[in-house]
């Protein structure tokens, strides 16, 4: 038997203004996407912006449904859109922003577990990590260098 320790790497920024200009620009796009979310049930809007290697920016936002489980998160809307339109182009970076109609979200909102798994598929596919930045409506921004920082022991197609 042995115990191992898994460490994760993240950089915490005080706010969007502390970000490097290319990161700030992508987060601003995530905010633009967030404002168009369809979230009438949860009142919790999420926006995602993906920067691709060819310079394209792909946006996504959560799309809810009266049959609740039929809705979809912003991150998966964005990553599947990128996969559908630019299947061979690598992803460089993902920015995520969340806002609630019920309260001010002032802590960073990371992607849910199902989104982490979906995002991880594309990192594995491209054999190159991509960065993830996430925040609430205001306040700190978390930046991680790879999906692996958010999803250790992940499942991928090497097991199949
Ligand atoms: N949501 C996302 O869009 N991304 C996440 O990673 C977490 C949750 C959405 C789903 C639902 O429309 C709303 O936020 C509340 O859970």
mmCIF file of N, CA and C in Angstrom, residues 28-80:
data_model
loop_
_atom_site.group_PDB
_atom_site.id
_atom_site.type_symbol
_atom_site.label_atom_id
_atom_site.label_comp_id
_atom_site.label_asym_id
_atom_site.label_seq_id
_atom_site.Cartn_x
_atom_site.Cartn_y
_atom_site.Cartn_z
ATOM 1 N N UNK A 28 -14.253 38.590 -21.356
ATOM 2 C CA UNK A 28 -15.303 39.531 -21.789
ATOM 3 C C UNK A 28 -16.253 38.870 -22.793
ATOM 4 N N UNK A 29 -15.703 37.989 -23.617
ATOM 5 C CA UNK A 29 -16.553 37.257 -24.569
ATOM 6 C C UNK A 29 -17.459 36.261 -23.831
ATOM 7 N N UNK A 30 -16.922 35.660 -22.764
ATOM 8 C CA UNK A 30 -17.742 34.745 -21.953
ATOM 9 C C UNK A 30 -18.900 35.514 -21.309
ATOM 10 N N UNK A 31 -18.637 36.752 -20.932
ATOM 11 C CA UNK A 31 -19.689 37.585 -20.338
ATOM 12 C C UNK A 31 -20.745 37.941 -21.388
ATOM 13 N N UNK A 32 -20.281 38.242 -22.592
ATOM 14 C CA UNK A 32 -21.216 38.513 -23.698
ATOM 15 C C UNK A 32 -22.115 37.289 -23.905
ATOM 16 N N UNK A 33 -21.502 36.107 -23.918
ATOM 17 C CA UNK A 33 -22.266 34.864 -24.113
ATOM 18 C C UNK A 33 -23.236 34.658 -22.952
ATOM 19 N N UNK A 34 -22.756 34.915 -21.744
ATOM 20 C CA UNK A 34 -23.579 34.727 -20.539
ATOM 21 C C UNK A 34 -24.856 35.546 -20.602
ATOM 22 N N UNK A 35 -24.759 36.747 -21.140
ATOM 23 C CA UNK A 35 -25.925 37.635 -21.203
ATOM 24 C C UNK A 35 -27.004 37.097 -22.142
ATOM 25 N N UNK A 36 -26.645 36.149 -22.994
ATOM 26 C CA UNK A 36 -27.621 35.569 -23.926
ATOM 27 C C UNK A 36 -28.066 34.178 -23.480
ATOM 28 N N UNK A 37 -27.684 33.772 -22.273
ATOM 29 C CA UNK A 37 -28.077 32.437 -21.779
ATOM 30 C C UNK A 37 -29.599 32.336 -21.713
ATOM 31 N N UNK A 38 -30.081 31.109 -21.857
ATOM 32 C CA UNK A 38 -31.518 30.857 -21.705
ATOM 33 C C UNK A 38 -31.681 30.075 -20.406
ATOM 34 N N UNK A 39 -31.912 30.816 -19.320
ATOM 35 C CA UNK A 39 -31.950 30.200 -17.993
ATOM 36 C C UNK A 39 -33.173 30.668 -17.201
ATOM 37 N N UNK A 40 -34.393 30.473 -17.777
ATOM 38 C CA UNK A 40 -35.589 30.988 -17.101
ATOM 39 C C UNK A 40 -35.934 30.238 -15.823
ATOM 40 N N UNK A 41 -35.414 29.030 -15.650
ATOM 41 C CA UNK A 41 -35.798 28.219 -14.486
ATOM 42 C C UNK A 41 -34.847 28.431 -13.309
ATOM 43 N N UNK A 42 -33.560 28.330 -13.568
ATOM 44 C CA UNK A 42 -32.595 28.495 -12.470
ATOM 45 C C UNK A 42 -32.256 29.958 -12.226
ATOM 46 N N UNK A 43 -32.486 30.803 -13.216
ATOM 47 C CA UNK A 43 -32.071 32.218 -13.158
ATOM 48 C C UNK A 43 -30.555 32.339 -12.974
ATOM 49 N N UNK A 44 -29.842 31.287 -13.333
ATOM 50 C CA UNK A 44 -28.384 31.236 -13.180
ATOM 51 C C UNK A 44 -27.791 31.127 -14.581
ATOM 52 N N UNK A 45 -27.200 32.223 -15.030
ATOM 53 C CA UNK A 45 -26.694 32.292 -16.402
ATOM 54 C C UNK A 45 -25.196 32.034 -16.442
ATOM 55 N N UNK A 46 -24.795 31.205 -17.365
ATOM 56 C CA UNK A 46 -23.372 30.888 -17.523
ATOM 57 C C UNK A 46 -22.984 31.148 -18.978
ATOM 58 N N UNK A 47 -21.805 31.733 -19.144
ATOM 59 C CA UNK A 47 -21.282 31.957 -20.491
ATOM 60 C C UNK A 47 -19.903 31.325 -20.619
ATOM 61 N N UNK A 48 -19.608 30.806 -21.792
ATOM 62 C CA UNK A 48 -18.308 30.188 -22.040
ATOM 63 C C UNK A 48 -17.769 30.698 -23.363
ATOM 64 N N UNK A 49 -16.471 30.955 -23.399
ATOM 65 C CA UNK A 49 -15.816 31.386 -24.640
ATOM 66 C C UNK A 49 -14.545 30.572 -24.825
ATOM 67 N N UNK A 50 -14.426 29.980 -25.993
ATOM 68 C CA UNK A 50 -13.267 29.141 -26.326
ATOM 69 C C UNK A 50 -12.426 29.846 -27.369
ATOM 70 N N UNK A 51 -11.135 29.929 -27.122
ATOM 71 C CA UNK A 51 -10.222 30.447 -28.145
ATOM 72 C C UNK A 51 -9.566 29.255 -28.844
ATOM 73 N N UNK A 52 -9.685 29.212 -30.165
ATOM 74 C CA UNK A 52 -9.068 28.148 -30.940
ATOM 75 C C UNK A 52 -7.739 28.621 -31.533
ATOM 76 N N UNK A 53 -6.942 27.643 -31.913
ATOM 77 C CA UNK A 53 -5.612 27.935 -32.459
ATOM 78 C C UNK A 53 -5.668 28.785 -33.720
ATOM 79 N N UNK A 54 -6.763 28.697 -34.467
ATOM 80 C CA UNK A 54 -6.893 29.490 -35.694
ATOM 81 C C UNK A 54 -7.448 30.891 -35.436
ATOM 82 N N UNK A 55 -7.595 31.242 -34.142
ATOM 83 C CA UNK A 55 -8.062 32.584 -33.786
ATOM 84 C C UNK A 55 -9.565 32.696 -33.614
ATOM 85 N N UNK A 56 -10.291 31.654 -34.002
ATOM 86 C CA UNK A 56 -11.757 31.683 -33.842
ATOM 87 C C UNK A 56 -12.118 31.686 -32.359
ATOM 88 N N UNK A 57 -13.166 32.413 -32.018
ATOM 89 C CA UNK A 57 -13.716 32.370 -30.657
ATOM 90 C C UNK A 57 -15.110 31.758 -30.748
ATOM 91 N N UNK A 58 -15.300 30.686 -30.007
ATOM 92 C CA UNK A 58 -16.579 29.967 -30.027
ATOM 93 C C UNK A 58 -17.279 30.224 -28.698
ATOM 94 N N UNK A 59 -18.524 30.662 -28.769
ATOM 95 C CA UNK A 59 -19.276 30.985 -27.561
ATOM 96 C C UNK A 59 -20.316 29.917 -27.247
ATOM 97 N N UNK A 60 -20.649 29.819 -25.970
ATOM 98 C CA UNK A 60 -21.733 28.936 -25.548
ATOM 99 C C UNK A 60 -22.360 29.490 -24.286
ATOM 100 N N UNK A 61 -23.605 29.147 -24.051
ATOM 101 C CA UNK A 61 -24.262 29.538 -22.808
ATOM 102 C C UNK A 61 -25.261 28.448 -22.427
ATOM 103 N N UNK A 62 -25.701 28.473 -21.175
ATOM 104 C CA UNK A 62 -26.604 27.395 -20.767
ATOM 105 C C UNK A 62 -27.970 27.552 -21.414
ATOM 106 N N UNK A 63 -28.523 26.419 -21.793
ATOM 107 C CA UNK A 63 -29.809 26.348 -22.482
ATOM 108 C C UNK A 63 -30.708 25.430 -21.667
ATOM 109 N N UNK A 64 -31.632 26.028 -20.939
ATOM 110 C CA UNK A 64 -32.483 25.231 -20.050
ATOM 111 C C UNK A 64 -33.732 24.744 -20.773
ATOM 112 N N UNK A 65 -34.454 23.864 -20.085
ATOM 113 C CA UNK A 65 -35.618 23.226 -20.695
ATOM 114 C C UNK A 65 -36.655 22.988 -19.607
ATOM 115 N N UNK A 66 -37.936 23.114 -19.985
ATOM 116 C CA UNK A 66 -39.015 22.850 -19.027
ATOM 117 C C UNK A 66 -38.906 21.434 -18.478
ATOM 118 N N UNK A 67 -38.409 20.519 -19.299
ATOM 119 C CA UNK A 67 -38.057 19.180 -18.806
ATOM 120 C C UNK A 67 -36.599 19.291 -18.362
ATOM 121 N N UNK A 68 -36.379 19.608 -17.101
ATOM 122 C CA UNK A 68 -35.074 20.084 -16.614
ATOM 123 C C UNK A 68 -33.843 19.343 -17.134
ATOM 124 N N UNK A 69 -33.812 18.005 -17.100
ATOM 125 C CA UNK A 69 -32.567 17.332 -17.534
ATOM 126 C C UNK A 69 -32.267 17.478 -19.020
ATOM 127 N N UNK A 70 -33.231 17.986 -19.778
ATOM 128 C CA UNK A 70 -32.985 18.177 -21.204
ATOM 129 C C UNK A 70 -32.193 19.448 -21.501
ATOM 130 N N UNK A 71 -31.937 20.252 -20.492
ATOM 131 C CA UNK A 71 -31.126 21.451 -20.676
ATOM 132 C C UNK A 71 -29.646 21.108 -20.781
ATOM 133 N N UNK A 72 -28.853 22.117 -21.049
ATOM 134 C CA UNK A 72 -27.412 21.879 -21.208
ATOM 135 C C UNK A 72 -26.591 23.049 -20.678
ATOM 136 N N UNK A 73 -25.414 22.718 -20.143
ATOM 137 C CA UNK A 73 -24.490 23.717 -19.597
ATOM 138 C C UNK A 73 -23.784 24.500 -20.715
ATOM 139 N N UNK A 74 -23.336 25.681 -20.345
ATOM 140 C CA UNK A 74 -22.634 26.568 -21.281
ATOM 141 C C UNK A 74 -21.367 25.927 -21.849
ATOM 142 N N UNK A 75 -20.623 25.269 -20.983
ATOM 143 C CA UNK A 75 -19.324 24.729 -21.413
ATOM 144 C C UNK A 75 -19.487 23.661 -22.486
ATOM 145 N N UNK A 76 -20.507 22.813 -22.305
ATOM 146 C CA UNK A 76 -20.697 21.753 -23.299
ATOM 147 C C UNK A 76 -21.301 22.303 -24.586
ATOM 148 N N UNK A 77 -22.163 23.307 -24.475
ATOM 149 C CA UNK A 77 -22.680 23.953 -25.698
ATOM 150 C C UNK A 77 -21.493 24.488 -26.505
ATOM 151 N N UNK A 78 -20.542 25.123 -25.809
ATOM 152 C CA UNK A 78 -19.382 25.729 -26.499
ATOM 153 C C UNK A 78 -18.454 24.659 -27.076
ATOM 154 N N UNK A 79 -18.109 23.668 -26.279
ATOM 155 C CA UNK A 79 -17.104 22.693 -26.745
ATOM 156 C C UNK A 79 -17.665 21.833 -27.877
ATOM 157 N N UNK A 80 -18.954 21.537 -27.820
ATOM 158 C CA UNK A 80 -19.534 20.725 -28.901
ATOM 159 C C UNK A 80 -19.689 21.554 -30.171
#
